[in-house]
Amino acid sequence: MFEGQPKGLYALALANTGERFGYYTMLAIFTLFLQAKFGFTAATTSTIFGSFLAFVYFMPLVGGFLADRVGYGKMVTSGIVVMFFGYLLLAVPTSADAGKPLMFGALFLIACGTGFFKGNLQVLVGNLYDSAQLSGKRDTGFSLFYMAINIGALYAPTAATKVTNYVLGKAGMHYNAQIPSLAHQYLNNTITAEGSETLTALQALQGFAGDTATFCTSYIEKLSEAYNYGFGVACISLILSMIIYVVFRPSFKHADYNSKQAKAANITETELSKEETRERITALLLVFAVVIFFWMAFHQNGLTMTFFARDYTASSVSGLDRIGFDVVNLTFLLIAVYGAFSIFQSRAARSKAISAVVVLASIGFLLWNYSRMSPEMDILPQIFQQFNPFFVVALTPVSLAVFGYLAKKKKEPSAPRKIGIGMVIAAIGFLVLAAGSIGLPTPDQVEASGGLDPSQLVSPNWLISTYLVLTFAELLLSPMGISFVSKVAPPKYKGAMMGCWFAATAIGNYLVAVIGYLWGGMQLWMVWSVLIVCCLLSALFIFSIMKKLEKVAN
């Protein structure tokens, strides 16, 4: 899996891991922050969230065009600096009125910085594989790169949760998902009698002796401050990312060239006719049209799936369910998985023995850590977002092994075919969540009643299972799509085409808000069904044009 990969891959992957850790720490709590601090409705939150994600993924198009002229490395460095100042603005505690313009300015900087950084870093990765000796390792390289992204994302929700609990704990409070909404309703005089009764009981559980208005103001203020500190974590991660990028630059410096620089350095690039260029760009645009709907569905994890975790899912776990909610346990599980693969892949007996010891030690530490856990464990809504990156990291070697075996048998699906299969699997993922949502009240009914009774909350395993299935889809679609773009894009337009990939993602992310608008009076199973239909129609479309796409891919 790692054998024969260029050293520059690991440097670029680690730099991206640091940046993604910060981004996903921010994203894990972003919608919760919007509703807690400003009291935004689900519709307003959806608009801001969808627009921000769209802008984040649209800006790589601008960054790509700029990099095709001034160079990829320069744009990557600029992106880290701009993002840092964006996260710094979000980390500043302010009043709600002063905080709104500051927040929108921060989101603008984060989106611009991401646009300069993200796509161009991936072009550098693609350039590492332009030589004949490494071209056959491109798909594997991008899978490993994608795995590194998710290592950063894996630890982000835990970082956000630890910071939230620490800041609230210092104020003598603890997190409760129902309080922010009820507090804003009380302060706005829109709370129902049932909601007011629930709020009084929750205030007593917090041990707050003052009047209700003071409690509401204090809780909102302290929770918002906790989220500000969570955004500050992203600043630290970007500093680490910059250090890695600068220190290890010699390992990938040879890949930092655009088409103009390649000519000046006498680097040979494939010459394409106008017709071939047009065919390639057309094929890429068709793929981009499909992935729009995948990202529309997938990035519900930060919006409606987070709402589902907060309002409909049990807020505590016991028994074996506790294993997945401790990131230390997940780390030991990952070590065991990779150790097991090393046993089978190692050729020397010594290496196999070392791998076996690593597997046994990690299992031992896992059991030891599990034995130390409390019988019942409270969970925050954002923690569910760690399951997708965990599954990505754990399943990447499985995916590579399966497709490596199929490649030897000359039966490996093409990148476009993998994307089509991924869309079908994404539909299955939301089918699981639809099944778990049958019989639940609508979000409007939940808000009016002040929250569900604990007996009505569903098992966390519904969300975890959905994340697992969506991860299978993601592994087939995202790294393969990026690899496809880097392989098929005409040399003169590498940055622009990678930017277009992200622009398609931007459109999908903007459409995330559409599902948020449905979050209210509609039955939940119907909300998820909209995503199921979109994914299946996209799969049908890509399979209908498969011959054209595979012709270009080959």
Coordinates of C-alpha atoms in Angstrom, one line a residue:
M1 CA 0.0 0.0 0.0
F2 CA 2.8 2.5 1.0
E3 CA 5.5 0.8 -1.1
G4 CA 7.0 2.8 -3.9
Q5 CA 5.1 6.0 -3.1
P6 CA 7.0 9.3 -3.5
K7 CA 8.2 11.0 -0.3
G8 CA 6.5 14.2 -1.3
L9 CA 3.1 12.5 -0.9
Y10 CA 3.6 12.1 2.8
A11 CA 4.7 15.8 3.3
L12 CA 1.8 17.2 1.4
A13 CA -0.6 14.7 3.1
L14 CA 0.6 15.8 6.6
A15 CA 0.3 19.5 5.7
N16 CA -3.3 18.8 4.6
T17 CA -4.0 16.8 7.7
G18 CA -3.2 19.8 9.9
E19 CA -5.4 22.1 7.8
R20 CA -8.3 19.7 7.7
F21 CA -8.1 19.1 11.5
G22 CA -8.7 22.9 12.0
Y23 CA -11.4 23.1 9.3
Y24 CA -13.4 20.1 10.7
T25 CA -13.0 21.3 14.3
M26 CA -14.7 24.5 13.1
L27 CA -17.3 22.7 11.0
A28 CA -18.2 20.3 13.8
I29 CA -19.7 23.1 15.9
F30 CA -20.5 25.7 13.3
T31 CA -24.2 25.2 13.0
L32 CA -24.5 24.7 16.7
F33 CA -22.7 28.0 17.2
L34 CA -25.0 29.8 14.8
Q35 CA -28.1 28.7 16.7
A36 CA -26.7 29.0 20.2
K37 CA -25.2 32.5 19.9
F38 CA -27.6 34.2 17.5
G39 CA -30.7 32.1 17.9
F40 CA -31.0 31.6 14.1
T41 CA -33.8 29.3 12.9
A42 CA -33.1 26.1 11.0
A43 CA -33.8 27.8 7.7
T44 CA -31.5 30.8 8.4
T45 CA -28.8 28.4 9.7
S46 CA -29.2 26.3 6.6
T47 CA -28.7 29.3 4.3
I48 CA -25.6 30.5 6.1
F49 CA -24.1 27.0 6.3
G50 CA -24.9 26.1 2.7
S51 CA -23.6 29.4 1.4
F52 CA -20.4 29.1 3.3
L53 CA -19.7 25.6 2.1
A54 CA -20.5 26.7 -1.4
F55 CA -18.1 29.6 -1.2
V56 CA -15.4 27.4 0.4
Y57 CA -15.6 25.0 -2.6
F58 CA -16.1 27.6 -5.3
M59 CA -13.0 29.5 -4.4
P60 CA -10.6 26.7 -5.6
L61 CA -11.8 27.6 -9.1
V62 CA -10.4 31.1 -8.6
G63 CA -7.3 29.7 -6.8
G64 CA -6.8 27.3 -9.7
F65 CA -6.9 30.0 -12.4
L66 CA -4.4 32.1 -10.4
A67 CA -2.1 29.1 -9.8
D68 CA -2.0 28.3 -13.5
R69 CA -0.4 31.7 -13.9
V70 CA 1.7 32.3 -10.7
G71 CA 2.4 28.8 -9.5
Y72 CA 0.8 26.3 -7.2
G73 CA 3.2 26.5 -4.2
K74 CA 2.7 30.3 -3.9
M75 CA -1.0 29.9 -3.7
V76 CA -0.8 27.1 -1.1
T77 CA 1.3 29.3 1.2
S78 CA -1.0 32.3 0.7
G79 CA -4.0 30.1 1.5
I80 CA -2.7 29.0 4.9
V81 CA -2.0 32.6 5.9
V82 CA -5.5 33.9 4.9
M83 CA -7.2 31.0 6.6
F84 CA -5.3 31.7 9.8
F85 CA -6.7 35.2 10.1
G86 CA -10.2 33.9 9.3
Y87 CA -10.2 31.4 12.2
L88 CA -8.6 34.1 14.4
L89 CA -11.6 36.4 13.9
L90 CA -14.0 33.5 14.7
A91 CA -12.1 32.8 17.9
V92 CA -12.8 36.3 19.3
P93 CA -15.6 36.3 21.9
T94 CA -18.1 39.2 21.1
S95 CA -21.7 40.2 21.7
A96 CA -24.3 38.9 19.3
D97 CA -24.7 42.2 17.5
A98 CA -20.9 42.8 17.1
G99 CA -20.3 39.2 16.4
K100 CA -22.4 39.0 13.2
P101 CA -20.2 41.2 10.9
L102 CA -17.1 39.7 12.4
M103 CA -18.4 36.2 11.7
F104 CA -19.2 36.9 8.1
G105 CA -15.8 38.5 7.6
A106 CA -14.2 35.4 9.1
L107 CA -16.1 33.1 6.8
F108 CA -15.0 35.1 3.8
L109 CA -11.4 34.8 4.7
I110 CA -11.7 31.1 5.5
A111 CA -13.3 30.5 2.1
C112 CA -10.7 32.5 0.2
G113 CA -7.8 30.8 2.0
T114 CA -9.3 27.4 1.4
G115 CA -9.7 28.2 -2.3
F116 CA -6.0 29.1 -2.6
F117 CA -4.9 26.1 -0.6
K118 CA -7.0 23.0 -1.2
G119 CA -7.2 22.5 -5.0
N120 CA -3.6 23.6 -5.6
L121 CA -2.2 21.2 -3.0
Q122 CA -4.0 18.4 -4.7
V123 CA -2.5 19.5 -8.1
L124 CA 0.9 19.2 -6.5
V125 CA 0.1 15.6 -5.4
G126 CA -1.1 14.8 -9.0
N127 CA 2.2 16.2 -10.4
L128 CA 4.2 13.8 -8.3
Y129 CA 2.7 11.0 -10.5
D130 CA 3.3 12.5 -13.9
S131 CA 6.4 10.3 -14.5
A132 CA 6.0 7.0 -16.3
Q133 CA 7.5 5.1 -13.2
L134 CA 4.8 6.5 -10.9
S135 CA 1.7 6.9 -13.1
G136 CA 0.4 3.4 -12.1
K137 CA 0.4 4.4 -8.4
R138 CA -1.8 7.5 -8.9
D139 CA -5.1 6.1 -7.6
T140 CA -3.4 4.5 -4.6
G141 CA -1.6 7.7 -3.9
F142 CA -4.8 9.8 -3.9
S143 CA -6.4 7.2 -1.6
L144 CA -3.6 7.6 0.9
F145 CA -3.8 11.4 0.6
Y146 CA -7.5 11.2 1.2
M147 CA -6.9 9.0 4.2
A148 CA -4.6 11.6 5.7
I149 CA -7.3 14.2 5.3
N150 CA -9.6 12.1 7.4
I151 CA -7.0 11.5 10.1
G152 CA -7.3 15.2 10.7
A153 CA -11.1 15.1 10.6
L154 CA -11.2 12.1 13.0
Y155 CA -9.8 14.0 16.0
A156 CA -11.6 17.3 15.2
P157 CA -15.0 16.6 16.9
T158 CA -13.3 15.4 20.0
A159 CA -11.2 18.5 20.2
A160 CA -14.3 20.7 19.8
T161 CA -16.1 18.6 22.5
K162 CA -13.3 18.8 25.0
V163 CA -13.0 22.6 24.6
T164 CA -16.8 23.0 24.9
N165 CA -17.0 20.9 28.1
Y166 CA -13.9 22.6 29.6
V167 CA -15.2 26.1 29.1
L168 CA -18.7 25.3 30.4
G169 CA -17.2 23.4 33.3
K170 CA -15.2 26.4 34.4
A171 CA -18.5 28.3 34.5
G172 CA -20.1 25.6 36.6
M173 CA -22.3 24.5 33.7
H174 CA -22.6 21.4 31.5
Y175 CA -23.9 21.0 27.9
N176 CA -27.5 20.3 27.3
A177 CA -28.8 20.3 23.7
Q178 CA -32.3 21.6 24.6
I179 CA -31.2 24.7 26.5
P180 CA -30.0 27.1 23.7
S181 CA -33.2 26.9 21.8
L182 CA -35.4 27.2 24.9
A183 CA -33.3 30.1 26.2
H184 CA -33.7 32.1 23.0
Q185 CA -37.4 31.4 23.0
Y186 CA -37.7 32.6 26.6
L187 CA -35.7 35.8 25.9
N188 CA -37.8 36.5 22.7
N189 CA -41.1 35.8 24.6
T190 CA -42.0 33.0 22.1
I191 CA -41.7 30.1 24.5
T192 CA -44.7 27.8 25.1
A193 CA -46.0 26.8 28.6
E194 CA -44.6 23.3 28.1
G195 CA -41.3 24.7 27.0
S196 CA -41.1 27.1 30.0
E197 CA -41.7 24.1 32.3
T198 CA -38.9 22.2 30.6
L199 CA -36.5 25.1 30.8
T200 CA -37.2 25.6 34.6
A201 CA -36.3 21.9 35.2
L202 CA -33.1 22.2 33.1
Q203 CA -32.1 25.3 35.0
A204 CA -32.4 23.4 38.2
L205 CA -30.2 20.5 36.9
Q206 CA -27.5 23.1 36.0
G207 CA -27.6 24.2 39.7
F208 CA -28.2 27.9 38.7
A209 CA -29.9 29.8 41.6
G210 CA -30.6 33.1 39.8
D211 CA -33.7 34.1 37.8
T212 CA -34.5 32.5 34.5
A213 CA -33.6 35.4 32.3
T214 CA -30.1 35.7 33.8
F215 CA -29.7 31.9 33.4
C216 CA -30.6 32.1 29.7
T217 CA -28.3 35.0 29.0
S218 CA -25.4 33.4 31.0
Y219 CA -25.8 30.0 29.4
I220 CA -25.9 31.4 25.8
E221 CA -22.9 33.6 26.6
K222 CA -20.7 30.8 28.0
L223 CA -21.7 28.2 25.4
S224 CA -20.9 30.8 22.6
E225 CA -17.5 31.4 24.3
A226 CA -16.8 27.7 24.4
Y227 CA -17.4 27.6 20.6
N228 CA -15.0 30.6 20.1
Y229 CA -12.3 28.6 21.9
G230 CA -13.0 25.7 19.6
F231 CA -12.4 27.9 16.6
G232 CA -9.1 28.9 18.1
V233 CA -8.0 25.3 17.9
A234 CA -8.0 25.7 14.1
C235 CA -5.5 28.6 14.4
I236 CA -3.0 26.3 16.1
S237 CA -3.5 23.5 13.6
L238 CA -2.7 25.9 10.7
I239 CA 0.6 26.9 12.3
L240 CA 1.6 23.2 12.4
S241 CA 0.4 22.8 8.8
M242 CA 2.6 25.7 7.6
I243 CA 5.7 24.3 9.5
I244 CA 5.3 20.9 7.9
Y245 CA 4.8 22.5 4.4
V246 CA 7.9 24.7 4.7
V247 CA 10.2 22.1 6.4
F248 CA 9.5 19.3 4.0
R249 CA 9.2 21.4 0.8
P250 CA 12.4 19.8 -0.7
S251 CA 10.6 16.5 -1.0
F252 CA 7.9 17.9 -3.4
K253 CA 9.5 21.0 -4.9
H254 CA 10.1 19.2 -8.2
A255 CA 6.3 18.8 -8.5
D256 CA 5.6 22.5 -8.1
Y257 CA 5.2 23.6 -11.7
N258 CA 2.4 24.8 -13.9
S259 CA 2.3 24.5 -17.7
K260 CA 4.3 27.7 -18.3
Q261 CA 6.9 26.6 -15.7
A262 CA 7.1 23.1 -17.3
K263 CA 8.1 24.6 -20.6
A264 CA 10.8 26.8 -19.1
A265 CA 12.2 23.8 -17.3
N266 CA 12.0 21.5 -20.3
I267 CA 9.5 19.2 -18.6
T268 CA 7.7 17.2 -21.2
E269 CA 3.9 17.3 -21.1
T270 CA 1.3 15.5 -23.2
E271 CA 0.4 17.5 -26.3
L272 CA -3.4 17.4 -27.0
S273 CA -5.3 18.4 -30.1
K274 CA -8.2 20.8 -29.8
E275 CA -10.6 18.0 -30.2
E276 CA -8.9 15.8 -27.5
T277 CA -8.9 18.8 -25.2
R278 CA -12.6 19.4 -25.8
E279 CA -13.4 15.7 -25.2
R280 CA -11.6 15.7 -21.9
I281 CA -13.2 18.9 -20.6
T282 CA -16.6 17.7 -21.7
A283 CA -16.1 14.4 -19.8
L284 CA -15.0 16.2 -16.7
L285 CA -17.9 18.5 -16.8
L286 CA -20.3 15.5 -17.0
V287 CA -18.7 14.0 -13.9
F288 CA -18.9 17.3 -12.1
A289 CA -22.6 17.4 -12.8
V290 CA -23.0 14.0 -11.0
V291 CA -20.9 14.8 -7.9
I292 CA -23.0 17.9 -7.2
F293 CA -25.7 15.6 -5.8
F294 CA -23.4 13.5 -3.9
W295 CA -22.0 16.5 -1.9
M296 CA -25.6 17.8 -1.5
A297 CA -26.3 14.6 0.3
F298 CA -23.0 13.9 2.0
H299 CA -22.6 17.3 3.7
Q300 CA -25.8 17.0 5.5
N301 CA -23.5 15.7 8.2
G302 CA -22.8 19.2 9.4
L303 CA -26.5 20.3 9.1
T304 CA -29.6 18.1 9.2
M305 CA -27.7 15.1 10.5
T306 CA -26.3 17.2 13.3
F307 CA -29.8 18.4 14.0
F308 CA -30.9 14.8 14.1
A309 CA -28.1 13.9 16.5
R310 CA -29.0 16.8 18.8
D311 CA -32.8 16.5 18.8
Y312 CA -33.6 12.9 18.0
T313 CA -30.7 10.8 19.2
A314 CA -30.0 9.5 22.7
S315 CA -27.6 11.9 24.6
S316 CA -25.9 9.1 26.5
V317 CA -24.6 5.6 25.8
S318 CA -23.7 2.5 27.8
G319 CA -22.2 -0.9 27.3
L320 CA -20.3 -1.6 24.1
D321 CA -21.8 1.5 22.4
R322 CA -19.3 3.5 24.4
I323 CA -16.3 2.2 22.4
G324 CA -16.9 4.4 19.4
F325 CA -17.5 7.6 21.3
D326 CA -13.9 7.7 22.7
V327 CA -11.4 8.7 20.1
V328 CA -8.6 6.9 22.1
N329 CA -10.5 3.6 21.5
L330 CA -10.9 4.4 17.8
T331 CA -7.1 5.1 17.6
F332 CA -6.3 1.7 19.1
L333 CA -8.8 0.1 16.6
L334 CA -7.0 1.8 13.7
I335 CA -3.6 0.6 14.9
A336 CA -5.0 -2.9 15.1
V337 CA -6.5 -2.8 11.6
Y338 CA -3.2 -1.5 10.0
G339 CA -1.2 -4.0 12.0
A340 CA -3.4 -6.8 10.8
F341 CA -2.9 -5.7 7.2
S342 CA 0.8 -5.5 7.8
I343 CA 0.9 -9.1 8.9
F344 CA -0.6 -10.3 5.5
Q345 CA 1.4 -7.8 3.4
S346 CA 4.9 -8.2 5.0
R347 CA 7.3 -10.5 3.4
A348 CA 9.8 -11.0 6.1
A349 CA 9.0 -13.2 9.2
R350 CA 10.5 -10.5 11.5
S351 CA 8.1 -7.8 10.1
K352 CA 5.1 -10.2 10.5
A353 CA 6.1 -10.9 14.1
I354 CA 6.4 -7.1 14.9
S355 CA 3.0 -6.5 13.3
A356 CA 1.4 -9.2 15.4
V357 CA 2.9 -7.7 18.5
V358 CA 1.5 -4.3 17.5
V359 CA -2.0 -5.8 17.0
L360 CA -2.0 -7.6 20.3
A361 CA -0.7 -4.5 22.1
S362 CA -3.3 -2.2 20.6
I363 CA -6.1 -4.7 21.5
G364 CA -4.8 -4.9 25.0
F365 CA -4.7 -1.1 25.4
L366 CA -8.2 -0.9 23.9
L367 CA -9.6 -3.3 26.5
W368 CA -7.7 -1.4 29.3
N369 CA -9.1 1.9 28.2
Y370 CA -12.6 0.5 27.8
S371 CA -12.4 -0.9 31.4
R372 CA -11.7 2.6 32.7
M373 CA -14.7 4.2 31.1
S374 CA -17.8 5.3 33.1
P375 CA -20.8 2.9 32.9
E376 CA -22.8 5.6 31.2
M377 CA -21.2 8.2 28.9
D378 CA -22.8 11.6 27.8
I379 CA -22.3 12.5 24.2
L380 CA -22.6 15.8 22.4
P381 CA -24.1 16.1 18.9
Q382 CA -20.9 17.0 17.1
I383 CA -19.1 13.8 18.2
F384 CA -21.0 11.8 15.6
Q385 CA -18.9 13.6 12.9
Q386 CA -15.9 11.6 14.0
F387 CA -17.3 8.3 12.6
N388 CA -17.1 9.2 8.9
P389 CA -13.3 10.0 9.1
F390 CA -12.7 6.9 11.3
F391 CA -14.4 4.7 8.8
V392 CA -12.5 6.3 5.9
V393 CA -9.1 5.6 7.6
A394 CA -10.1 2.1 8.7
L395 CA -11.6 1.1 5.3
T396 CA -8.9 2.6 3.0
P397 CA -6.6 -0.4 3.2
V398 CA -9.6 -2.7 2.6
S399 CA -10.6 -0.6 -0.4
L400 CA -7.0 -0.7 -1.8
A401 CA -6.7 -4.4 -1.2
V402 CA -10.0 -5.2 -3.0
F403 CA -9.2 -2.9 -6.0
G404 CA -5.6 -4.1 -6.1
Y405 CA -6.9 -7.7 -6.4
L406 CA -9.4 -6.8 -9.1
A407 CA -6.6 -4.9 -11.0
K408 CA -4.5 -8.0 -11.1
K409 CA -7.5 -9.9 -12.5
K410 CA -8.0 -7.1 -15.0
K411 CA -11.5 -6.5 -13.5
E412 CA -11.0 -3.2 -11.6
P413 CA -13.9 -0.8 -12.4
S414 CA -12.9 2.5 -14.0
A415 CA -13.0 5.7 -12.0
P416 CA -16.3 6.8 -13.6
R417 CA -17.9 3.5 -12.8
K418 CA -16.7 3.7 -9.2
I419 CA -18.4 7.1 -9.0
G420 CA -21.7 5.6 -10.3
I421 CA -21.6 2.7 -7.8
G422 CA -20.8 5.3 -5.1
M423 CA -24.0 7.2 -5.8
V424 CA -26.1 4.0 -5.5
I425 CA -24.4 3.3 -2.1
A426 CA -25.1 6.8 -0.9
A427 CA -28.8 6.3 -1.6
I428 CA -28.7 3.1 0.6
G429 CA -27.1 5.2 3.4
F430 CA -30.0 7.6 3.6
L431 CA -32.4 4.7 3.3
V432 CA -31.0 3.4 6.6
L433 CA -31.6 6.8 8.2
A434 CA -35.1 7.0 6.7
A435 CA -35.9 3.6 8.3
G436 CA -34.7 4.9 11.7
S437 CA -36.8 8.1 11.4
I438 CA -40.2 6.4 10.8
G439 CA -42.7 7.4 13.5
L440 CA -40.7 10.3 14.9
P441 CA -42.4 13.7 15.2
T442 CA -41.5 16.6 12.9
P443 CA -38.9 19.1 14.0
D444 CA -41.6 21.8 14.4
Q445 CA -43.4 19.5 16.9
V446 CA -40.2 18.8 18.8
E447 CA -39.4 22.5 19.1
A448 CA -42.9 23.3 20.3
S449 CA -42.8 20.7 23.0
G450 CA -39.3 21.7 24.2
G451 CA -37.7 18.5 23.1
L452 CA -38.4 14.8 23.0
D453 CA -38.9 12.7 26.0
P454 CA -35.8 10.5 26.6
S455 CA -37.9 7.4 25.9
Q456 CA -38.6 8.7 22.3
L457 CA -34.9 9.2 21.4
V458 CA -33.5 6.7 19.0
S459 CA -30.3 4.7 19.3
P460 CA -27.0 6.3 18.1
N461 CA -26.5 3.3 15.9
W462 CA -28.9 4.6 13.3
L463 CA -26.6 7.5 12.6
I464 CA -23.4 5.5 13.0
S465 CA -24.7 2.9 10.4
T466 CA -25.6 5.8 8.0
Y467 CA -22.1 7.2 8.3
L468 CA -20.6 3.7 7.6
V469 CA -22.6 3.3 4.4
L470 CA -21.9 6.8 3.3
T471 CA -18.2 6.2 3.8
F472 CA -18.2 3.3 1.4
A473 CA -19.8 5.7 -1.1
E474 CA -17.3 8.4 -0.4
L475 CA -14.3 6.1 -0.9
L476 CA -15.6 5.2 -4.3
L477 CA -16.3 8.7 -5.3
S478 CA -14.1 11.4 -3.7
P479 CA -10.5 10.2 -4.0
M480 CA -11.3 8.5 -7.3
G481 CA -12.9 11.6 -8.7
I482 CA -9.9 13.7 -7.7
S483 CA -7.5 11.2 -9.3
F484 CA -9.7 11.2 -12.4
V485 CA -9.4 15.0 -12.7
S486 CA -5.7 15.0 -12.2
K487 CA -5.3 12.3 -14.9
V488 CA -7.7 13.5 -17.5
A489 CA -7.4 17.3 -17.2
P490 CA -5.5 18.9 -20.1
P491 CA -2.0 20.0 -18.9
K492 CA -2.7 23.7 -19.5
Y493 CA -5.9 23.6 -17.4
K494 CA -4.9 21.4 -14.5
G495 CA -5.5 24.1 -11.9
A496 CA -8.7 25.3 -13.5
M497 CA -10.1 21.7 -13.8
M498 CA -9.3 20.9 -10.2
G499 CA -11.0 24.2 -9.4
C500 CA -14.0 23.1 -11.4
W501 CA -14.2 19.9 -9.4
F502 CA -14.5 22.0 -6.3
A503 CA -16.9 24.4 -8.0
A504 CA -19.2 21.4 -8.6
T505 CA -18.7 20.5 -4.9
A506 CA -19.6 24.2 -4.1
I507 CA -22.9 23.9 -6.0
G508 CA -23.7 20.6 -4.1
N509 CA -22.8 22.3 -0.8
Y510 CA -25.1 25.2 -1.6
L511 CA -27.9 22.7 -2.3
V512 CA -27.3 21.3 1.2
A513 CA -29.4 24.2 2.4
V514 CA -32.4 23.0 0.4
I515 CA -32.7 20.0 2.7
G516 CA -32.4 22.3 5.6
Y517 CA -35.4 24.3 4.4
L518 CA -37.4 21.1 4.5
W519 CA -36.5 20.7 8.2
G520 CA -39.6 21.8 9.9
G521 CA -43.1 20.5 9.1
M522 CA -42.1 17.6 6.9
Q523 CA -41.8 14.0 8.2
L524 CA -38.2 13.0 8.6
W525 CA -38.3 9.9 6.5
M526 CA -39.6 12.1 3.7
V527 CA -36.7 14.5 4.1
W528 CA -34.2 11.7 3.7
S529 CA -36.2 10.3 0.8
V530 CA -35.5 13.4 -1.2
L531 CA -31.7 12.6 -1.0
I532 CA -32.3 9.0 -1.9
V533 CA -34.1 10.0 -5.1
C534 CA -31.4 12.6 -6.0
C535 CA -28.6 10.0 -5.6
L536 CA -30.4 7.3 -7.6
L537 CA -31.1 9.7 -10.5
S538 CA -27.5 10.8 -10.6
A539 CA -26.3 7.2 -10.7
L540 CA -28.7 6.5 -13.6
F541 CA -27.3 9.5 -15.5
I542 CA -23.6 8.6 -15.1
F543 CA -24.2 5.0 -16.1
S544 CA -26.0 6.2 -19.2
I545 CA -22.9 8.1 -20.4
M546 CA -20.3 5.5 -19.1
K547 CA -18.9 4.6 -22.5
K548 CA -18.0 8.2 -23.3
L549 CA -16.4 8.7 -19.8
E550 CA -14.4 5.4 -20.0
K551 CA -13.1 6.2 -23.5
V552 CA -11.5 9.4 -22.1
A553 CA -10.3 7.7 -18.9
N554 CA -8.4 5.1 -20.9

